[in-house]
Amino acid sequence: MTLELPIYLDYQATTPLDQRVLDAMMPYLTRDFGNPHSTEHSFGWKADAAVEIARKQVADLVGAQKSEIIFTSGATESNNMAIKGVAFAHHPSKNHIVTIKSEHECVLACMRSLEKSGFKVTYLDIDQNGLIDLEQLSAAITDRTSLVSVMAVNNEIGIIQDLKAIGEICLKKSVVFHTDAAQGAGKIPLDVDRMNIDVMSISGHKMYGPKGIGALYVRKDTAIIPLFDGGGQEQGLRSGTLSPALCAGLGKACEIALLEMEKDDIHIAALSTRFLDKINIGLNHVKLNGGIEDRYRGNLNLTFEDVKSDLLVADLKDIAVSTGSACSSASAKSSYVLKELGLSEKDISSSIRIGFGRMTTKEEIDEAVNHIIKVVQNLI
Ligand SMILES: *Cc1c(COP(=O)(O)O)cnc(C)c1O
């Protein structure tokens, strides 16, 4: 069997679309093109029925009620709505928010924007494993705090925060708990009730669904205001015409993820072990960034001592990997997440992220490892 090149190992930037997802979307891109908000004829009813089935599929993935799911354009929008929507709904009596230093760029950008509007934000440290200290979290919450926002799975290093413990603290202190679950939904078990999550952001294209769609889970009776005004769709929280095709795609992606999470997990853990074993046999001085436990196994952020990662990535022509997050790569800054982990500037500039998932094969992993070993040996 010949391998198809290039090999895609950048699953945190985006995932391939599952063929079953595309199949679920097609009717709404072609024959059933109606506007789901048209209530006067069957074109609208059909489109609306598709949206509502999808809403139930998204809700089921995270243990939510169907009425608590709002469709958005993706996790960036969901995060903006969650953070600003909850912050302003509690303003001015509560003006303080707690988050963590390793959040996704869009969450940190929301925080900076709120700071400009007069809010106070506490940014919690992460330890060398990538985890926050729960006592520090607890101590940071005051009676002026409205919101705690802590991501589920980190996009650069794959570390999973202890959402259940964080949720318990937030419940006890009566603050809203939001989690950016863009890298977690469909990959690790998430349950909004068991984890006391009040608001959760989901992205379609990080879980084998289409780009341009996401969801926001909002627990019933959570105080939140919409970001924009319009026709009042999505319970007044997100005006604008929904795309039934994109909704159906996200719904199908959630349905598949729920059914196949264990199977995906076993597959990905095996690939991860295989990759690490082989790379450590072939090369000395490769370091995994973040703890080995509490990790989504499809994300391996590695430091190749004394090798410049930009040269490594450039020389790995047929292997698509990245030096960090796709989201802030336009600015060519070095990774703030690795910095918070305690890496030196030198080690940060020697690190790459390898991401794989449902569609990755053993053969691709083997080929990629061989290639990386060869290129690294040339660069040392
Ligand atoms: C990709 C990503 C986002 C942004 O999601 P989009 O749907 O692309 O807007 C937000 N947070 C995390 C952790 C991500 O990985």
Coordinates of C-alpha atoms and ligand atoms in Angstrom, one line a residue:
M1 CA 0.0 0.0 0.0
T2 CA 1.4 3.4 -0.9
L3 CA 0.8 6.3 1.5
E4 CA -1.0 9.3 0.3
L5 CA 1.2 12.4 0.9
P6 CA 1.2 14.9 2.5
I7 CA 0.3 13.3 5.9
Y8 CA -1.9 15.5 8.0
L9 CA -0.8 15.7 11.6
D10 CA -2.4 19.0 12.6
Y11 CA -5.7 17.9 14.1
Q12 CA -5.8 20.7 16.6
A13 CA -5.9 23.3 13.9
T14 CA -8.8 21.5 12.2
T15 CA -10.0 17.9 11.6
P16 CA -11.0 16.3 8.3
L17 CA -14.7 16.1 7.7
D18 CA -16.2 12.7 8.4
Q19 CA -17.9 11.4 5.3
R20 CA -21.0 10.5 7.3
V21 CA -21.2 14.2 8.3
L22 CA -21.1 15.3 4.7
D23 CA -23.8 12.8 3.8
A24 CA -26.0 14.2 6.6
M25 CA -25.5 17.8 5.3
M26 CA -26.0 17.3 1.6
P27 CA -29.8 17.3 1.4
Y28 CA -29.9 20.8 3.1
L29 CA -27.4 22.1 0.6
T30 CA -29.5 20.9 -2.3
R31 CA -33.1 19.8 -2.3
D32 CA -34.2 20.9 1.1
F33 CA -32.9 24.5 1.0
G34 CA -35.6 26.2 3.0
N35 CA -35.1 28.8 5.6
P36 CA -35.6 27.1 9.0
H37 CA -37.3 30.3 10.3
S38 CA -40.0 30.3 7.5
T39 CA -43.0 29.0 9.4
E40 CA -45.6 29.2 6.6
H41 CA -44.6 26.3 4.3
S42 CA -43.1 22.9 4.2
F43 CA -39.7 24.1 2.9
G44 CA -39.2 26.0 6.2
W45 CA -40.7 23.1 8.3
K46 CA -38.2 20.6 6.8
A47 CA -35.2 22.8 7.4
D48 CA -36.4 23.5 10.9
A49 CA -36.9 19.8 11.6
A50 CA -33.3 19.2 10.6
V51 CA -32.1 22.0 12.9
E52 CA -34.1 20.6 15.8
I53 CA -32.8 17.1 15.3
A54 CA -29.2 18.5 15.3
R55 CA -29.9 20.5 18.4
K56 CA -30.9 17.3 20.2
Q57 CA -27.8 15.5 19.0
V58 CA -25.5 18.3 20.3
A59 CA -27.4 18.3 23.6
D60 CA -27.1 14.6 24.0
L61 CA -23.3 14.7 23.6
V62 CA -22.9 16.8 26.7
G63 CA -25.9 15.7 28.8
A64 CA -27.8 19.0 28.2
Q65 CA -31.4 19.8 27.4
K66 CA -32.2 20.6 23.8
S67 CA -33.5 24.0 24.8
E68 CA -30.1 24.9 26.3
I69 CA -28.2 24.7 23.0
I70 CA -27.6 27.8 20.9
F71 CA -26.1 27.4 17.4
T72 CA -23.2 29.9 16.6
S73 CA -20.6 30.2 13.9
G74 CA -17.9 28.4 16.0
A75 CA -16.1 28.4 19.3
T76 CA -14.7 31.9 18.8
E77 CA -18.2 33.3 18.7
S78 CA -19.4 31.0 21.5
N79 CA -16.5 32.2 23.7
N80 CA -17.2 35.8 23.0
M81 CA -20.9 35.3 23.7
A82 CA -20.3 33.3 26.9
I83 CA -17.7 35.6 28.4
K84 CA -19.0 39.1 27.4
G85 CA -22.6 37.9 27.6
V86 CA -22.3 36.7 31.2
A87 CA -20.0 39.5 32.3
F88 CA -22.3 42.3 31.1
A89 CA -25.4 40.5 32.4
H90 CA -23.9 40.7 35.9
H91 CA -22.4 44.2 35.5
P92 CA -22.0 46.5 37.5
S93 CA -22.7 44.7 40.8
K94 CA -20.2 42.0 39.7
N95 CA -17.2 43.1 37.7
H96 CA -14.6 40.4 38.3
I97 CA -13.7 37.3 36.1
V98 CA -11.3 34.5 36.7
T99 CA -9.5 32.7 33.9
I100 CA -6.2 30.9 33.2
K101 CA -3.1 32.0 31.4
S102 CA -3.1 29.1 28.9
E103 CA -6.5 29.8 27.4
H104 CA -7.1 30.1 23.7
E105 CA -6.1 33.4 22.2
C106 CA -9.8 34.3 21.6
V107 CA -10.7 33.9 25.3
L108 CA -7.7 36.0 26.3
A109 CA -8.7 38.6 23.8
C110 CA -12.2 38.8 25.3
M111 CA -10.7 39.3 28.7
R112 CA -8.5 42.1 27.5
S113 CA -11.5 43.7 25.9
L114 CA -13.5 43.5 29.1
E115 CA -10.6 45.0 31.0
K116 CA -10.8 48.0 28.7
S117 CA -14.5 48.3 29.7
G118 CA -13.5 48.4 33.4
F119 CA -13.7 44.7 34.4
K120 CA -11.1 43.1 36.6
V121 CA -9.6 39.8 35.4
T122 CA -7.5 37.3 37.4
Y123 CA -5.3 35.1 35.3
L124 CA -4.4 31.9 37.1
D125 CA -1.0 30.2 36.5
I126 CA -0.5 26.7 35.2
D127 CA 2.1 24.3 36.7
Q128 CA 4.7 22.3 34.8
N129 CA 2.0 19.7 34.0
G130 CA -0.3 22.4 32.5
L131 CA -2.8 22.2 35.3
I132 CA -4.2 25.0 37.5
D133 CA -4.1 24.9 41.3
L134 CA -7.6 24.5 42.6
E135 CA -6.9 26.3 45.9
Q136 CA -5.6 29.3 43.9
L137 CA -8.9 29.2 41.9
S138 CA -10.9 29.1 45.1
A139 CA -9.0 31.9 46.6
A140 CA -9.3 34.1 43.5
I141 CA -13.1 34.1 43.6
T142 CA -14.7 37.0 45.5
D143 CA -18.2 38.3 46.0
R144 CA -17.6 40.6 43.0
T145 CA -16.8 37.6 40.7
S146 CA -19.5 36.7 38.1
L147 CA -17.6 34.2 35.9
V148 CA -14.9 31.5 35.9
S149 CA -13.7 30.5 32.5
V150 CA -11.4 27.5 32.2
M151 CA -10.8 25.6 29.1
A152 CA -11.5 21.8 28.9
V153 CA -8.6 20.6 26.7
N154 CA -5.7 22.9 25.8
N155 CA -5.2 23.4 22.0
E156 CA -1.4 23.6 22.2
I157 CA -0.5 20.9 24.7
G158 CA -3.6 18.8 25.0
I159 CA -3.8 19.0 28.8
I160 CA -7.3 18.3 30.3
Q161 CA -8.3 20.5 33.3
D162 CA -10.2 18.9 36.2
L163 CA -13.6 20.3 35.1
K164 CA -15.5 18.4 37.8
A165 CA -13.5 19.8 40.6
I166 CA -13.6 23.3 39.1
G167 CA -17.4 23.0 38.7
E168 CA -17.8 22.1 42.3
I169 CA -15.9 25.2 43.4
C170 CA -18.0 27.4 41.1
L171 CA -21.2 25.9 42.4
K172 CA -20.2 26.4 46.0
K173 CA -19.3 30.0 45.4
S174 CA -22.3 30.7 43.2
V175 CA -20.3 31.9 40.1
V176 CA -21.1 31.0 36.5
F177 CA -18.7 28.3 35.2
H178 CA -17.8 28.6 31.4
T179 CA -15.6 26.1 29.7
D180 CA -14.1 26.4 26.2
A181 CA -14.6 22.8 25.1
A182 CA -13.5 23.3 21.4
Q183 CA -10.8 20.7 21.8
G184 CA -12.7 18.5 24.3
A185 CA -16.2 18.1 22.9
G186 CA -16.6 14.7 21.2
K187 CA -13.1 13.6 22.4
I188 CA -13.4 13.3 26.2
P189 CA -16.6 12.6 28.2
L190 CA -18.3 15.9 29.1
D191 CA -21.4 16.1 31.2
V192 CA -22.8 19.5 32.1
D193 CA -24.6 18.3 35.2
R194 CA -22.0 16.0 36.6
M195 CA -19.3 18.7 36.1
N196 CA -21.5 21.7 37.1
I197 CA -20.8 23.5 33.8
D198 CA -23.1 26.5 33.2
V199 CA -21.9 27.6 29.8
M200 CA -19.8 25.6 27.2
S201 CA -18.4 26.4 23.8
I202 CA -18.2 23.8 21.1
S203 CA -16.7 24.0 17.6
G204 CA -17.7 21.8 14.6
H205 CA -14.4 21.6 12.8
K206 CA -12.4 20.4 15.7
M207 CA -14.6 17.2 15.9
Y208 CA -14.8 16.0 12.3
G209 CA -17.7 18.4 11.5
P210 CA -17.8 21.4 9.2
K211 CA -16.1 24.8 9.7
G212 CA -18.3 27.8 10.4
I213 CA -20.6 26.2 13.0
G214 CA -20.4 25.8 16.7
A215 CA -22.7 25.8 19.7
L216 CA -23.0 27.4 23.0
Y217 CA -24.6 25.4 25.8
V218 CA -26.3 27.8 28.3
R219 CA -27.8 26.3 31.4
K220 CA -31.4 27.2 31.9
D221 CA -31.8 30.5 33.9
T222 CA -28.1 31.6 33.5
A223 CA -28.0 35.4 33.2
I224 CA -26.5 36.2 29.8
I225 CA -27.1 38.9 27.2
P226 CA -26.8 38.6 23.4
L227 CA -23.9 40.1 21.5
F228 CA -25.9 41.3 18.5
D229 CA -29.4 42.4 17.7
G230 CA -31.7 41.1 15.0
G231 CA -34.6 38.8 14.4
G232 CA -34.3 37.2 17.8
Q233 CA -33.5 33.7 16.7
E234 CA -32.0 31.1 19.1
Q235 CA -34.1 32.4 22.0
G236 CA -33.0 35.9 21.4
L237 CA -29.4 35.1 22.0
R238 CA -28.1 34.7 18.5
S239 CA -30.0 36.5 15.8
G240 CA -29.5 35.5 12.2
T241 CA -30.6 32.8 9.8
L242 CA -29.2 29.4 10.7
S243 CA -27.6 27.1 8.2
P244 CA -29.5 23.8 8.4
A245 CA -26.7 22.0 6.5
L246 CA -24.1 23.2 9.0
C247 CA -26.4 22.4 11.9
A248 CA -27.1 19.0 10.6
G249 CA -23.4 18.5 10.1
L250 CA -22.5 19.5 13.7
G251 CA -25.4 17.3 15.0
K252 CA -24.2 14.3 13.1
A253 CA -20.6 14.9 14.2
C254 CA -21.9 14.9 17.8
E255 CA -23.9 11.8 17.3
I256 CA -20.9 9.9 15.9
A257 CA -18.6 11.2 18.6
L258 CA -20.9 10.0 21.3
L259 CA -21.3 6.5 19.8
E260 CA -17.6 6.1 18.9
M261 CA -15.8 8.0 21.6
E262 CA -14.4 4.9 23.2
K263 CA -13.3 3.4 19.9
D264 CA -11.7 6.7 18.8
D265 CA -9.9 6.9 22.2
I266 CA -8.5 3.4 21.9
H267 CA -7.3 4.1 18.4
I268 CA -5.7 7.4 19.3
A269 CA -4.1 6.2 22.5
A270 CA -2.5 3.4 20.5
L271 CA -1.2 5.8 17.9
S272 CA 0.2 8.1 20.6
T273 CA 2.1 5.3 22.3
R274 CA 3.4 4.1 19.0
F275 CA 4.6 7.6 18.1
L276 CA 6.3 8.3 21.4
D277 CA 8.0 4.8 21.6
K278 CA 9.4 5.1 18.1
I279 CA 10.6 8.7 18.4
N280 CA 12.3 7.9 21.7
I281 CA 14.1 4.9 20.1
G282 CA 15.2 7.0 17.1
L283 CA 16.2 10.2 18.9
N284 CA 17.6 11.2 22.3
H285 CA 16.5 14.4 24.0
V286 CA 12.9 14.6 22.9
K287 CA 10.7 16.0 25.6
L288 CA 6.9 15.8 25.9
N289 CA 5.5 19.2 27.0
G290 CA 2.8 18.9 29.7
G291 CA 2.2 15.9 31.9
I292 CA 1.6 12.5 30.4
E293 CA -1.5 12.0 32.5
D294 CA -4.5 14.4 32.2
R295 CA -3.9 14.6 28.5
Y296 CA -5.8 14.2 25.3
R297 CA -3.6 11.6 23.6
G298 CA -4.1 13.0 20.1
N299 CA -2.0 16.0 20.9
L300 CA 1.7 15.6 21.4
N301 CA 3.7 18.8 21.9
L302 CA 7.4 17.9 21.7
T303 CA 10.7 19.7 22.2
F304 CA 13.6 18.6 20.0
E305 CA 16.5 19.9 21.8
D306 CA 18.9 22.1 19.7
V307 CA 16.7 21.9 16.6
K308 CA 14.9 25.0 15.3
S309 CA 11.3 24.1 15.0
D310 CA 10.7 26.4 12.0
L311 CA 13.4 24.7 10.1
L312 CA 12.1 21.3 11.2
V313 CA 8.6 22.1 10.0
A314 CA 9.9 23.5 6.7
D315 CA 12.0 20.4 6.1
L316 CA 9.1 18.1 6.9
K317 CA 7.6 18.9 3.5
D318 CA 5.2 15.9 3.3
I319 CA 4.2 16.0 7.0
A320 CA 1.8 18.7 8.0
V321 CA 2.6 19.7 11.6
S322 CA 2.7 23.0 13.3
T323 CA 4.9 25.0 15.7
G324 CA 1.9 25.9 17.9
S325 CA -1.6 27.3 17.6
A326 CA -2.9 28.2 14.1
C327 CA -4.8 31.0 15.7
S328 CA -2.0 33.2 16.7
S329 CA 0.5 32.1 14.1
A330 CA -0.2 35.2 12.0
S331 CA 1.5 37.2 14.7
A332 CA 4.6 34.9 14.8
K333 CA 4.8 35.3 18.5
S334 CA 6.4 32.5 20.5
S335 CA 4.0 30.3 22.4
Y336 CA 2.7 31.9 25.6
V337 CA 1.4 28.5 26.6
L338 CA 4.8 26.8 26.5
K339 CA 6.2 29.8 28.4
E340 CA 3.6 29.4 31.1
L341 CA 4.6 25.7 31.3
G342 CA 8.1 27.0 32.2
L343 CA 10.0 26.3 29.0
S344 CA 13.0 28.5 28.1
E345 CA 12.8 30.6 24.9
K346 CA 15.3 28.2 23.4
D347 CA 13.1 25.2 24.1
I348 CA 10.0 27.0 22.9
S349 CA 11.6 27.6 19.6
S350 CA 12.5 23.9 19.4
S351 CA 8.9 22.7 19.9
I352 CA 6.3 21.3 17.5
R353 CA 2.8 20.1 17.9
I354 CA 1.8 16.8 16.4
G355 CA -1.9 16.1 16.2
F356 CA -3.8 13.1 15.0
G357 CA -7.2 11.5 15.3
R358 CA -9.9 9.3 13.9
M359 CA -8.7 9.2 10.4
T360 CA -4.9 8.7 11.1
T361 CA -3.4 5.3 10.4
K362 CA -0.5 3.4 11.9
E363 CA 1.2 3.6 8.6
E364 CA 1.0 7.4 8.6
I365 CA 2.4 7.5 12.1
D366 CA 5.3 5.2 11.1
E367 CA 6.1 7.2 8.0
A368 CA 5.9 10.5 10.0
V369 CA 8.2 9.2 12.7
N370 CA 10.8 8.0 10.3
H371 CA 10.7 11.3 8.4
I372 CA 11.0 13.4 11.6
I373 CA 13.9 11.3 12.9
K374 CA 15.8 11.7 9.6
V375 CA 15.2 15.5 9.4
V376 CA 16.1 16.0 13.0
Q377 CA 19.3 14.1 12.6
N378 CA 20.2 16.3 9.6
L379 CA 19.5 19.5 11.6
I380 CA 21.5 18.6 14.7
Ligands
LIG1 C1 -10.1 26.2 17.5 C2 -10.4 26.7 18.9 C3 -11.2 27.8 19.1 C4 -11.8 28.5 18.0 O1 -12.8 27.8 17.4 P1 -13.4 28.2 16.0 O2 -14.6 27.3 15.8 O3 -12.4 27.9 14.9 O4 -13.8 29.6 16.1 C5 -11.4 28.2 20.4 N1 -10.8 27.5 21.4 C6 -10.0 26.5 21.3 C7 -9.4 25.8 22.5 C8 -9.8 26.0 20.0 O5 -9.0 25.0 19.8

